[in-house]
């Protein structure tokens, strides 16, 4: 299943369910089939994503609170982390906050 994120301030993007659920967990949203991050909620969501990205940069992936799955040492070299997966959402949130536009998602 894919989640499609939309905002009137930015182009849309899609994310696999497993990764979208990880982002929802970080920003404190329920992974519903449809939802919204309001302008008022964006500063907290941005801060949560940035904190998770910083925390991941200092931790070994297998100790990461938001890890999707475990990896062995060889796979760790190719791991795509929160910093890469969360970047589109973080940019969308920042641009949407600047333009005062809500971010929505749907399955």
Short mmCIF file of C-alpha atoms in Angstrom, two decimals:
data_model
loop_
_atom_site.label_atom_id
_atom_site.label_comp_id
_atom_site.label_asym_id
_atom_site.label_seq_id
_atom_site.Cartn_x
_atom_site.Cartn_y
_atom_site.Cartn_z
CA UNK A 1 0.00 0.00 0.00
CA UNK A 2 1.17 3.53 -0.75
CA UNK A 3 0.50 6.75 1.12
CA UNK A 4 0.24 9.91 -0.97
CA UNK A 5 1.18 13.16 0.79
CA UNK A 6 -0.25 16.42 -0.57
CA UNK A 7 0.06 20.12 0.11
CA UNK A 8 -0.93 23.17 -1.85
CA UNK A 9 2.56 24.52 -1.15
CA UNK A 10 4.59 21.67 -2.68
CA UNK A 11 4.43 18.83 -5.19
CA UNK A 12 2.95 15.58 -3.83
CA UNK A 13 4.99 12.48 -3.08
CA UNK A 14 4.26 8.84 -2.28
CA UNK A 15 5.72 6.60 0.39
CA UNK A 16 5.46 2.89 1.07
CA UNK A 17 3.18 2.02 3.96
CA UNK A 18 5.95 0.70 6.21
CA UNK A 19 7.92 3.93 5.88
CA UNK A 20 4.88 6.19 6.17
CA UNK A 21 3.91 4.40 9.40
CA UNK A 22 7.42 5.07 10.68
CA UNK A 23 6.99 8.79 9.92
CA UNK A 24 3.54 8.82 11.54
CA UNK A 25 5.02 7.23 14.67
CA UNK A 26 7.71 9.90 14.82
CA UNK A 27 5.34 12.85 14.41
CA UNK A 28 2.65 11.36 16.65
CA UNK A 29 -0.07 10.74 14.06
CA UNK A 30 -2.25 7.66 13.65
CA UNK A 31 -1.65 5.85 10.33
CA UNK A 32 -5.21 6.30 9.09
CA UNK A 33 -6.21 5.93 5.41
CA UNK A 34 -6.70 9.72 5.32
CA UNK A 35 -5.38 12.43 7.56
CA UNK A 36 -4.09 15.94 7.97
CA UNK A 37 -1.22 17.74 9.62
CA UNK A 38 -2.52 21.23 10.29
CA UNK A 39 -0.40 24.35 10.17
CA UNK A 40 -0.68 24.53 13.96
CA UNK A 41 0.70 20.97 14.31
CA UNK A 42 3.61 21.47 11.92
CA UNK A 43 6.19 23.03 14.28
CA UNK A 44 5.94 20.01 16.60
CA UNK A 45 6.04 17.57 13.67
CA UNK A 46 9.09 19.30 12.20
CA UNK A 47 10.85 19.26 15.57
CA UNK A 48 10.05 15.56 16.07
CA UNK A 49 11.39 14.62 12.62
CA UNK A 50 14.55 16.67 13.07
CA UNK A 51 15.13 15.12 16.51
CA UNK A 52 14.67 11.60 15.13
CA UNK A 53 17.09 12.37 12.29
CA UNK A 54 19.71 13.68 14.72
CA UNK A 55 19.24 10.75 17.08
CA UNK A 56 19.64 8.27 14.24
CA UNK A 57 22.87 9.94 13.13
CA UNK A 58 24.42 9.24 16.54
CA UNK A 59 23.03 5.71 17.04
CA UNK A 60 23.76 2.36 15.54
CA UNK A 61 20.69 1.52 13.42
CA UNK A 62 19.74 -1.60 15.36
CA UNK A 63 19.39 0.53 18.51
CA UNK A 64 17.18 3.10 16.76
CA UNK A 65 13.75 3.50 18.37
CA UNK A 66 12.15 3.92 14.94
CA UNK A 67 13.95 1.11 13.11
CA UNK A 68 11.72 -0.63 10.60
CA UNK A 69 13.70 -3.85 10.64
CA UNK A 70 16.99 -5.24 11.93
CA UNK A 71 20.11 -5.28 9.77
CA UNK A 72 23.37 -7.16 9.90
CA UNK A 73 26.67 -5.27 9.64
CA UNK A 74 27.01 -5.66 5.85
CA UNK A 75 23.47 -4.45 5.22
CA UNK A 76 24.06 -1.54 7.59
CA UNK A 77 26.46 -0.04 5.04
CA UNK A 78 23.51 0.29 2.64
CA UNK A 79 20.88 1.27 5.18
CA UNK A 80 18.46 4.01 4.15
CA UNK A 81 17.60 5.79 7.34
CA UNK A 82 15.15 8.30 8.71
CA UNK A 83 17.26 11.16 7.35
CA UNK A 84 16.70 9.98 3.77
CA UNK A 85 13.17 8.62 4.16
CA UNK A 86 11.92 11.58 6.16
CA UNK A 87 13.46 14.29 3.97
CA UNK A 88 10.49 14.65 1.58
CA UNK A 89 8.03 14.97 4.47
CA UNK A 90 10.29 17.38 6.35
CA UNK A 91 10.65 19.62 3.28
CA UNK A 92 6.91 19.47 2.65
CA UNK A 93 6.17 20.41 6.26
CA UNK A 94 8.60 23.34 6.24
CA UNK A 95 7.36 24.71 2.91
CA UNK A 96 3.73 24.21 3.92
CA UNK A 97 4.29 25.97 7.23
CA UNK A 98 5.88 28.91 5.44
CA UNK A 99 2.87 29.12 3.08
CA UNK A 100 0.37 28.33 5.86
CA UNK A 101 -1.04 25.29 4.01
CA UNK A 102 -2.07 21.99 5.63
CA UNK A 103 -0.45 18.69 4.65
CA UNK A 104 -2.83 15.83 3.92
CA UNK A 105 -2.35 12.16 3.14
CA UNK A 106 -4.43 9.37 1.70
CA UNK A 107 -4.00 5.74 0.78
#
